[in-house]
Coordinates of C-alpha atoms in Angstrom, one line a residue:
Chain A
M1 CA 18.1 -6.5 41.6
A2 CA 16.9 -4.8 44.7
K3 CA 19.9 -2.4 44.2
K4 CA 18.3 -1.1 40.8
R5 CA 15.6 0.6 42.7
D6 CA 18.1 3.1 44.4
Y7 CA 18.2 5.3 41.4
S8 CA 14.9 4.4 39.7
T9 CA 12.8 5.8 42.5
M10 CA 13.4 9.4 41.2
S11 CA 11.6 8.6 38.1
A12 CA 8.8 6.3 39.4
S13 CA 7.3 9.3 41.5
A14 CA 6.7 11.8 38.7
P15 CA 4.2 10.8 36.0
S16 CA 5.5 10.9 32.5
P17 CA 5.2 14.5 31.2
Y18 CA 4.0 13.0 27.6
I19 CA 0.8 11.3 29.1
G20 CA -1.4 14.0 27.9
M21 CA 0.0 13.9 24.3
F22 CA -0.2 10.2 24.2
E23 CA -3.9 10.2 25.5
Q24 CA -4.7 12.3 22.4
F25 CA -2.9 9.8 20.2
R26 CA -4.9 7.0 21.7
T27 CA -8.2 8.6 21.0
E28 CA -7.1 9.1 17.4
L29 CA -5.6 5.6 17.0
D30 CA -8.7 4.1 18.6
E31 CA -10.8 5.6 16.2
H32 CA -8.5 4.6 13.3
Y33 CA -8.5 1.0 14.5
D34 CA -12.2 0.7 15.1
R35 CA -12.9 1.9 11.7
R36 CA -10.5 -0.3 10.2
E37 CA -12.0 -3.3 11.9
R38 CA -15.4 -2.5 10.7
I39 CA -14.2 -2.2 7.1
I40 CA -12.3 -5.5 7.5
K41 CA -15.5 -7.3 8.8
A42 CA -17.7 -5.7 6.2
S43 CA -15.2 -6.8 3.5
R44 CA -15.3 -10.4 4.7
D45 CA -19.0 -10.5 4.8
I46 CA -19.2 -9.2 1.3
T47 CA -16.6 -11.8 0.3
A48 CA -18.7 -14.5 1.7
A49 CA -22.1 -13.5 0.2
S50 CA -20.4 -13.0 -3.2
K51 CA -19.0 -16.5 -3.1
K52 CA -22.6 -17.8 -2.4
I53 CA -23.8 -15.9 -5.3
I54 CA -21.1 -17.4 -7.6
F55 CA -22.0 -20.9 -6.2
T56 CA -25.6 -20.4 -7.2
L57 CA -24.6 -19.1 -10.6
Q58 CA -22.6 -22.1 -11.4
R59 CA -25.8 -24.2 -11.6
I60 CA -26.6 -22.3 -14.9
R61 CA -25.8 -24.2 -18.0
Q62 CA -26.7 -21.8 -20.8
L63 CA -25.3 -18.6 -22.0
A64 CA -27.0 -15.1 -22.8
Q65 CA -30.3 -16.2 -21.1
P66 CA -32.0 -14.5 -18.3
L67 CA -31.6 -15.7 -14.9
S68 CA -34.3 -18.2 -13.9
P69 CA -36.6 -17.0 -11.1
H70 CA -35.4 -19.4 -8.5
I71 CA -31.8 -18.3 -9.1
V72 CA -32.7 -14.6 -8.8
K73 CA -34.8 -15.4 -5.7
G74 CA -32.2 -17.7 -4.2
N75 CA -29.4 -14.9 -4.6
Q76 CA -31.5 -11.9 -3.3
Q77 CA -30.6 -12.4 0.2
Y78 CA -26.9 -12.4 -0.5
Y79 CA -27.3 -9.3 -2.6
D80 CA -29.1 -7.8 0.3
A81 CA -26.3 -8.8 2.7
I82 CA -23.8 -7.1 0.5
S83 CA -25.8 -4.0 0.3
T84 CA -26.0 -3.9 4.0
Q85 CA -22.4 -4.2 4.5
F86 CA -21.5 -1.6 1.8
A87 CA -24.1 0.6 3.4
A88 CA -22.5 0.0 6.8
V89 CA -19.0 1.3 5.8
S90 CA -19.6 3.7 3.0
K91 CA -19.4 6.6 5.5
D92 CA -16.1 5.3 6.7
L93 CA -14.7 5.3 3.2
Q94 CA -15.2 8.9 2.1
G95 CA -12.8 11.8 1.6
L96 CA -9.4 11.4 3.2
N97 CA -10.4 7.9 4.3
A98 CA -11.3 6.6 0.7
H99 CA -7.8 5.4 0.0
R100 CA -6.7 4.9 3.6
Y101 CA -8.5 1.7 3.9
A102 CA -8.4 0.6 0.3
R103 CA -6.4 -2.5 1.2
Q104 CA -8.9 -3.6 3.9
I105 CA -12.0 -3.3 1.7
S106 CA -10.3 -4.5 -1.5
G107 CA -10.9 -8.3 -0.9
G108 CA -14.7 -7.7 -0.8
C109 CA -14.8 -5.3 -3.8
Q110 CA -12.9 -7.9 -5.9
E111 CA -15.1 -10.8 -4.9
Y112 CA -18.2 -8.7 -5.5
I113 CA -17.0 -7.8 -8.9
E114 CA -16.1 -11.4 -9.6
A115 CA -19.9 -12.2 -8.8
A116 CA -21.3 -9.2 -10.8
T117 CA -19.2 -9.7 -14.0
F118 CA -19.8 -13.5 -13.9
Q119 CA -23.5 -12.8 -13.6
H120 CA -23.3 -10.4 -16.4
Y121 CA -21.5 -12.5 -18.6
L122 CA -23.9 -15.4 -18.2
T123 CA -26.9 -13.2 -19.0
T124 CA -25.5 -11.1 -21.7
A125 CA -22.4 -12.8 -22.9
N126 CA -20.5 -9.7 -22.4
L127 CA -18.0 -8.1 -20.0
L128 CA -19.5 -5.9 -17.5
P129 CA -17.6 -2.6 -18.2
Y130 CA -15.8 -0.9 -15.3
S131 CA -18.0 2.3 -15.3
D132 CA -21.2 0.2 -15.1
A133 CA -19.5 -2.0 -12.4
A134 CA -18.8 1.0 -10.5
A135 CA -22.1 2.5 -10.8
Q136 CA -23.6 -0.9 -9.6
M137 CA -21.5 -1.0 -6.7
R138 CA -22.3 2.6 -5.6
L139 CA -26.0 1.8 -5.9
L140 CA -25.6 -1.1 -3.5
D141 CA -25.6 1.7 -0.7
A142 CA -29.1 2.9 -1.6
T143 CA -29.5 5.6 0.8
G144 CA -25.8 6.6 1.3
V145 CA -22.9 7.8 -0.8
G146 CA -21.8 4.5 -1.9
V147 CA -18.3 2.8 -2.0
E148 CA -16.1 3.8 -4.9
L149 CA -14.7 0.8 -7.0
S150 CA -11.0 1.2 -7.8
V151 CA -9.7 0.3 -11.3
E152 CA -7.4 -2.2 -9.6
D153 CA -10.2 -4.0 -7.7
Y154 CA -12.2 -4.2 -10.9
I155 CA -9.3 -5.8 -13.0
L156 CA -8.4 -8.3 -10.1
G157 CA -12.1 -9.2 -9.8
V158 CA -12.1 -10.0 -13.6
Y159 CA -9.0 -12.2 -13.1
D160 CA -11.0 -14.1 -10.7
M161 CA -14.0 -14.2 -13.0
T162 CA -12.2 -16.0 -15.5
G163 CA -11.8 -19.0 -13.0
E164 CA -15.6 -19.1 -12.9
L165 CA -15.8 -19.0 -16.7
M166 CA -13.5 -22.1 -16.7
K167 CA -15.8 -24.0 -14.1
F168 CA -18.8 -23.0 -16.1
A169 CA -17.4 -24.1 -19.4
I170 CA -16.1 -27.4 -18.0
T171 CA -19.5 -28.2 -16.3
A172 CA -21.3 -27.5 -19.5
M173 CA -19.1 -29.6 -21.4
A174 CA -19.3 -32.5 -19.1
T175 CA -23.0 -32.4 -18.7
S176 CA -24.1 -31.8 -22.3
G177 CA -21.1 -32.2 -24.3
T178 CA -21.1 -28.7 -25.8
L179 CA -19.3 -25.6 -25.1
P180 CA -21.9 -22.8 -24.4
T181 CA -22.2 -20.2 -27.2
P182 CA -24.1 -17.0 -27.0
S183 CA -25.6 -17.3 -30.4
T184 CA -26.9 -20.9 -30.3
S185 CA -28.1 -21.1 -26.7
S186 CA -31.7 -20.3 -27.6
D187 CA -31.7 -22.7 -30.4
A188 CA -30.8 -26.2 -30.2
P189 CA -27.4 -26.7 -28.9
Q190 CA -24.8 -27.4 -31.4
K191 CA -22.4 -30.1 -31.2
V192 CA -18.9 -28.9 -30.8
E193 CA -17.4 -31.7 -32.7
A194 CA -19.5 -31.0 -35.8
D195 CA -17.6 -29.8 -38.8
A196 CA -14.7 -28.4 -36.6
D197 CA -16.8 -25.5 -35.7
V198 CA -14.2 -24.9 -33.0
A199 CA -11.7 -23.7 -35.5
S200 CA -14.3 -21.2 -37.0
D201 CA -14.7 -17.6 -35.7
K202 CA -17.9 -18.4 -34.0
R203 CA -18.0 -17.2 -30.3
N204 CA -18.1 -19.5 -27.4
V205 CA -16.9 -19.4 -23.8
L206 CA -13.6 -20.6 -24.8
T207 CA -13.0 -17.8 -27.4
D208 CA -14.3 -15.3 -24.8
L209 CA -12.0 -16.6 -22.2
R210 CA -9.0 -16.4 -24.7
E211 CA -10.0 -12.9 -25.7
L212 CA -10.1 -11.9 -21.9
R213 CA -6.7 -13.6 -21.6
S214 CA -5.2 -11.7 -24.3
A215 CA -6.7 -8.4 -23.1
L216 CA -5.4 -8.9 -19.6
E217 CA -2.0 -10.0 -20.8
A218 CA -1.8 -6.8 -22.9
L219 CA -2.6 -4.7 -19.8
D220 CA 0.6 -3.2 -18.1
P221 CA 0.0 -2.9 -14.4
G222 CA 3.0 -1.0 -13.8
L223 CA 4.9 -1.3 -10.6
G224 CA 3.6 -1.7 -7.0
P225 CA 1.2 -3.8 -4.9
F226 CA -1.4 -4.1 -7.9
A227 CA 1.3 -5.4 -10.2
K228 CA 2.2 -8.1 -7.8
E229 CA -1.2 -9.2 -7.4
A230 CA -2.0 -9.1 -11.0
E231 CA 1.0 -11.2 -11.7
K232 CA -0.3 -14.0 -9.3
K233 CA -3.6 -13.9 -10.8
M234 CA -2.4 -13.9 -14.2
E235 CA -1.0 -17.5 -13.6
V236 CA -4.2 -18.8 -12.3
M237 CA -5.9 -17.2 -15.3
R238 CA -3.7 -18.8 -17.7
S239 CA -4.0 -22.2 -16.3
S240 CA -7.8 -21.8 -16.2
V241 CA -7.8 -21.2 -20.0
E242 CA -5.5 -24.2 -20.4
K243 CA -7.9 -26.4 -18.4
V244 CA -10.9 -25.4 -20.7
E245 CA -8.6 -26.1 -23.8
R246 CA -7.7 -29.5 -22.3
A247 CA -11.3 -30.5 -21.6
L248 CA -12.4 -29.4 -25.2
Y249 CA -9.4 -31.4 -26.6
G250 CA -10.7 -34.4 -24.7
L251 CA -14.2 -33.8 -26.0
T252 CA -13.1 -33.3 -29.6
V253 CA -10.8 -36.5 -29.6
R254 CA -12.8 -39.0 -27.4
G255 CA -16.1 -37.1 -27.8
A256 CA -18.5 -40.0 -28.6
E257 CA -16.6 -42.5 -26.2
R258 CA -17.2 -40.4 -23.3
P259 CA -19.9 -41.6 -21.1
K260 CA -22.7 -39.1 -20.5
G261 CA -22.2 -37.2 -17.3
W262 CA -18.4 -38.0 -16.9
M263 CA -16.6 -35.1 -15.4
P264 CA -13.0 -34.3 -16.1
D265 CA -10.9 -34.2 -12.8
V266 CA -9.8 -30.6 -13.6
M267 CA -13.0 -29.6 -11.8
D268 CA -11.3 -29.9 -8.6
G269 CA -8.5 -27.8 -9.7
G270 CA -10.8 -24.7 -9.2
R271 CA -9.0 -21.6 -8.5
G272 CA -5.7 -23.2 -7.2
L273 CA -2.5 -22.6 -8.7
E274 CA -1.7 -26.0 -9.8
V275 CA -1.6 -26.8 -13.5
E276 CA -2.2 -30.5 -13.7
G277 CA 0.6 -32.3 -15.5
Chain B
M1 CA -28.3 -10.2 -29.3
A2 CA -24.7 -10.6 -28.1
S3 CA -22.2 -8.6 -29.9
A4 CA -19.7 -10.0 -32.2
T5 CA -16.9 -10.0 -29.6
M6 CA -16.6 -9.3 -25.9
Q7 CA -15.9 -5.8 -25.1
T8 CA -12.4 -6.3 -24.0
G9 CA -11.5 -2.9 -25.5
I10 CA -12.6 -1.4 -22.5
F11 CA -9.4 -2.3 -20.9
E12 CA -7.7 0.5 -22.9
D13 CA -9.5 3.1 -20.8
L14 CA -8.4 1.4 -17.7
Q15 CA -4.8 1.1 -19.0
R16 CA -4.9 4.8 -19.4
K17 CA -5.8 5.4 -15.7
I18 CA -3.1 2.9 -14.6
D19 CA -0.6 4.7 -16.8
E20 CA -1.6 8.1 -15.4
D21 CA -1.0 6.6 -11.7
T22 CA 2.3 5.2 -12.8
A23 CA 3.5 8.5 -14.0
I24 CA 2.5 10.2 -10.8
K25 CA 4.4 7.4 -8.8
D26 CA 7.5 8.0 -11.0
A27 CA 7.1 11.9 -10.2
L28 CA 6.9 11.1 -6.6
R29 CA 9.8 8.6 -6.6
D30 CA 12.2 11.3 -7.9
I31 CA 11.3 13.6 -5.1
V32 CA 11.3 10.9 -2.4
Q33 CA 14.7 9.6 -3.5
S34 CA 16.2 13.1 -3.2
L35 CA 14.6 13.3 0.2
E36 CA 16.1 10.1 1.2
K37 CA 19.6 11.2 0.0
Q38 CA 19.4 14.5 1.9
D39 CA 18.3 12.5 5.0
R40 CA 21.4 10.3 4.8
N41 CA 23.6 13.3 4.8
T42 CA 21.7 14.6 7.8
Q43 CA 22.0 11.2 9.7
S44 CA 25.8 11.0 8.9
T45 CA 26.2 14.4 10.5
L46 CA 24.0 13.5 13.5
S47 CA 25.8 10.1 14.0
R48 CA 29.0 12.1 15.0
V49 CA 27.4 12.8 18.4
H50 CA 28.3 9.4 19.6
S51 CA 31.9 10.5 19.5
T52 CA 31.7 14.1 20.4
P53 CA 31.5 15.4 24.1
P54 CA 28.3 17.3 24.7
A55 CA 30.1 20.6 25.1
K56 CA 31.4 20.4 21.6
L57 CA 28.0 19.5 20.1
G58 CA 27.3 23.0 18.8
G59 CA 28.8 22.6 15.4
I60 CA 27.3 19.3 14.8
I61 CA 23.8 20.6 15.5
E62 CA 24.1 23.5 13.4
A63 CA 25.3 21.3 10.6
A64 CA 22.4 19.1 11.0
Q65 CA 19.9 21.7 11.2
S66 CA 21.0 23.2 8.0
S67 CA 21.0 19.7 6.3
I68 CA 17.4 19.4 7.7
Q69 CA 16.5 22.6 6.3
E70 CA 17.4 21.1 2.8
E71 CA 15.2 18.3 3.6
I72 CA 12.3 20.4 4.5
Q73 CA 12.7 22.2 1.1
I74 CA 12.2 18.8 -0.6
V75 CA 9.3 17.9 1.7
R76 CA 7.6 21.3 0.3
Q77 CA 8.3 20.0 -3.2
L78 CA 6.7 16.6 -2.1
E79 CA 3.7 18.5 -0.8
V80 CA 3.1 20.4 -3.9
V81 CA 3.0 17.1 -6.1
A82 CA 1.2 15.0 -3.5
S83 CA -1.4 17.5 -2.7
Q84 CA -2.8 17.1 -6.3
H85 CA -4.0 13.6 -5.4
P86 CA -5.8 11.8 -2.7
Y87 CA -3.4 11.7 0.4
Y88 CA -3.6 8.0 1.0
K89 CA -3.6 6.9 -2.5
F90 CA 0.1 7.4 -2.7
N91 CA 1.3 7.9 0.9
Y92 CA 3.0 4.6 0.8
A93 CA 5.3 6.0 -1.7
W94 CA 6.8 8.5 0.9
T95 CA 5.7 7.5 4.4
R96 CA 9.2 5.8 5.2
Q97 CA 11.0 8.9 4.2
M98 CA 8.6 11.4 6.0
Q99 CA 9.4 9.1 9.2
D100 CA 13.0 9.5 8.6
V101 CA 12.8 13.3 8.4
C102 CA 10.6 13.5 11.5
Y103 CA 13.2 11.3 13.3
S104 CA 16.0 13.4 12.4
I105 CA 14.2 16.6 13.6
L106 CA 13.4 14.7 16.8
L107 CA 16.9 13.8 17.4
C108 CA 18.3 17.1 16.5
G109 CA 15.7 18.7 18.7
Y110 CA 16.6 16.3 21.6
L111 CA 20.2 17.3 21.3
G112 CA 19.3 21.0 21.7
G113 CA 18.6 22.0 18.2
F114 CA 15.8 24.2 16.8
G115 CA 16.1 26.7 19.5
K116 CA 15.4 24.3 22.3
P117 CA 17.0 25.8 25.4
A118 CA 18.5 22.6 26.6
S119 CA 19.0 19.1 25.5
G120 CA 16.6 16.2 26.5
Q121 CA 13.5 17.9 25.1
L122 CA 10.9 16.2 22.8
L123 CA 9.5 18.1 20.1
T124 CA 5.8 17.5 19.7
I125 CA 3.9 16.5 16.5
E126 CA 2.9 20.0 16.1
E127 CA 6.3 21.3 16.6
V128 CA 7.6 18.9 14.0
G129 CA 4.8 19.8 11.6
G130 CA 5.5 23.5 12.1
L131 CA 9.2 23.0 11.3
M132 CA 8.3 21.1 8.2
G133 CA 5.7 23.6 7.2
V134 CA 3.1 20.8 6.8
P135 CA 0.0 20.2 8.7
V136 CA -0.2 17.2 11.1
N137 CA -2.8 14.6 11.9
L138 CA -5.5 15.7 9.3
K139 CA -9.0 14.1 9.9
E140 CA -11.1 15.8 7.6
R141 CA -9.3 17.7 5.1
D142 CA -7.6 15.6 2.4
A143 CA -4.2 17.3 2.1
F144 CA -0.6 16.2 2.5
H145 CA 0.4 16.1 6.1
L146 CA 2.5 14.2 8.9
T147 CA 0.5 11.4 10.4
I148 CA 0.5 10.3 13.9
E149 CA 1.9 7.0 12.9
E150 CA 4.9 8.6 11.2
Y151 CA 5.6 10.7 14.2
L152 CA 5.3 7.7 16.5
L153 CA 7.5 5.4 14.3
A154 CA 10.0 8.2 14.3
L155 CA 9.8 8.4 18.2
V156 CA 10.6 4.6 18.3
S157 CA 13.7 5.3 16.2
L158 CA 14.8 8.2 18.6
I159 CA 14.4 5.9 21.5
E160 CA 16.7 3.3 19.7
E161 CA 19.2 5.9 19.0
L162 CA 19.3 7.4 22.5
S163 CA 19.8 3.9 24.0
R164 CA 23.0 3.6 21.9
L165 CA 24.0 7.2 22.8
A166 CA 23.7 6.3 26.6
R167 CA 26.3 3.7 26.3
N168 CA 28.6 5.8 24.0
S169 CA 28.3 8.8 26.4
V170 CA 29.8 6.7 29.3
T171 CA 32.7 5.9 26.7
L172 CA 33.2 9.7 26.4
G173 CA 33.3 10.1 30.2
E174 CA 30.0 11.8 30.2
F175 CA 28.0 10.3 33.0
R176 CA 25.1 12.8 33.3
R177 CA 23.5 12.1 29.9
P178 CA 22.6 8.4 30.5
L179 CA 20.5 9.6 33.5
Q180 CA 18.8 12.1 31.3
I181 CA 18.2 9.5 28.5
S182 CA 17.0 7.1 31.0
Q183 CA 14.3 9.4 32.3
F184 CA 13.2 10.5 28.7
V185 CA 13.1 6.9 27.5
K186 CA 11.0 5.9 30.5
D187 CA 8.7 8.7 30.1
V188 CA 8.2 8.0 26.4
H189 CA 7.7 4.3 27.1
A190 CA 4.9 5.2 29.8
G191 CA 3.3 7.1 26.9
F192 CA 3.5 4.2 24.5
Q193 CA 2.0 1.9 27.2
I194 CA -1.3 3.7 27.2
L195 CA -1.9 3.2 23.5
N196 CA -4.2 0.4 22.5
L197 CA -2.2 -0.8 19.6
K198 CA -3.4 -3.5 17.1
N199 CA -1.2 -5.7 15.1
D200 CA 0.6 -3.5 12.7
A201 CA 3.9 -1.9 12.1
L202 CA 3.6 0.5 15.0
R203 CA 2.8 -2.3 17.4
K204 CA 5.8 -4.3 16.2
R205 CA 8.2 -1.5 16.6
S206 CA 6.9 0.0 19.7
D207 CA 7.2 -3.5 21.3
G208 CA 11.0 -3.2 21.2
I209 CA 10.9 0.0 23.4
K210 CA 10.9 -1.8 26.7
Y211 CA 14.3 -3.6 25.7
R212 CA 15.7 0.0 25.0
V213 CA 14.5 1.1 28.4
K214 CA 16.2 -1.9 29.9
D215 CA 19.6 -1.1 27.9
V216 CA 19.6 2.4 29.4
E217 CA 18.6 1.3 32.9
D218 CA 21.6 -1.1 32.8
V219 CA 23.9 1.7 31.8
V220 CA 22.8 3.8 34.8
Y221 CA 22.9 0.7 37.0
D222 CA 26.6 0.1 36.0
L223 CA 27.4 3.8 36.7
S224 CA 25.5 3.9 40.1
L225 CA 27.3 0.7 41.2
R226 CA 30.6 2.3 40.8
G227 CA 29.6 5.6 42.3
L228 CA 30.1 7.4 39.1
L229 CA 26.6 9.2 38.9
P230 CA 26.7 12.8 39.3
K231 CA 25.8 13.8 42.9
D232 CA 23.1 16.6 42.4

């Protein structure tokens, strides 16, 4: 080993002529890595706050009703947190950089859209359209330019929202024995089993879920990273719809036998990929 | 009052947007594929350097340069199409191929191409961008350009190729070149060492440089042990 130094001394003395060039690269790359990390962190915080909003919303049992004051109040802090995070990184996501860090902010955007579309559905029984969702998200950065919502993140968020609709539907069925419907929620809840109302064209969470499913199935995601993600979420969504269908089947067949408050075990399935056998 | 159905028709609008992007990707793919094809041609020319004595490199360099000129024409076409869209939205579609073009230019330049007076020179990112006719390292303006990452990844490829060339030079009886390569590889390695790389492709690829440095050192060591190094 010692011998190796005989010839290497000639290079050890002179500093590399490329150091100056690399110092410049270092400055640029540091800037890029710092920005990327800020965005990743914001995205994580937005995801966490959105999950909490969704969790609170899952306590709701009725459809097309305004949010109760304690839910609005309880969720305010999470909306504030999301606002803060979007505002913190909106400058990092402009111009040339708008798409550069799309992958880093995508998770937060999707989760936020999941919460926003879920809340919109609960209060209006309608799907929050892309343009409204994008406007809403931009407004979260009240003083700044806002963060642009991509069509892809919107769609992926809607995919995730179907999982929340599944939980909402099943919890409602388990606790009240009915599938929430937009038209009857203000009146006395209608029993699903009565007169095979299920088969009629009346809207309820399940018919909406099915409609969403067929709309998402009709969507051609093209090729690329978005298509791959959409494909994964498609499986989860299909099994969500099926879980509600199974629960409704159980409710229709066993209806009266079912003890009040009994919960189907599909509840645990959550957003997992597993379709129970 | 809730509407009769959910407004799922709004997906039609989104489908149109997705389809537009798909059409752009298709157009880009055609250009990128022809770029890839042309670069294979350049690489196949340049690979003859492993079996050609340095004195006879002239023809190879000339052929490689004219093939690279063809590549640059395609890069220009790419620039025209890509410039119509946000740069980073589609840059994944061409970043590999831009690295490859950059690498071909770097290798050709190292061997003495592009008017470099002698071999063993590193073309800077600005020089490469100048040859390609595209801007480099844009920070504000959203336009087609060569990124730092692409340049650095191409530089890693150059190091890998040169470590192979060091061994093959010995086989050709050329004992001066391994020394030159050893110095060059060490200098570039020293540069990479001052970067604060995070876990990404650049980090992964540049981690391998130290092994290439050692490979070339081993060649020089073998030569020195046998007294085969040129005396001056």
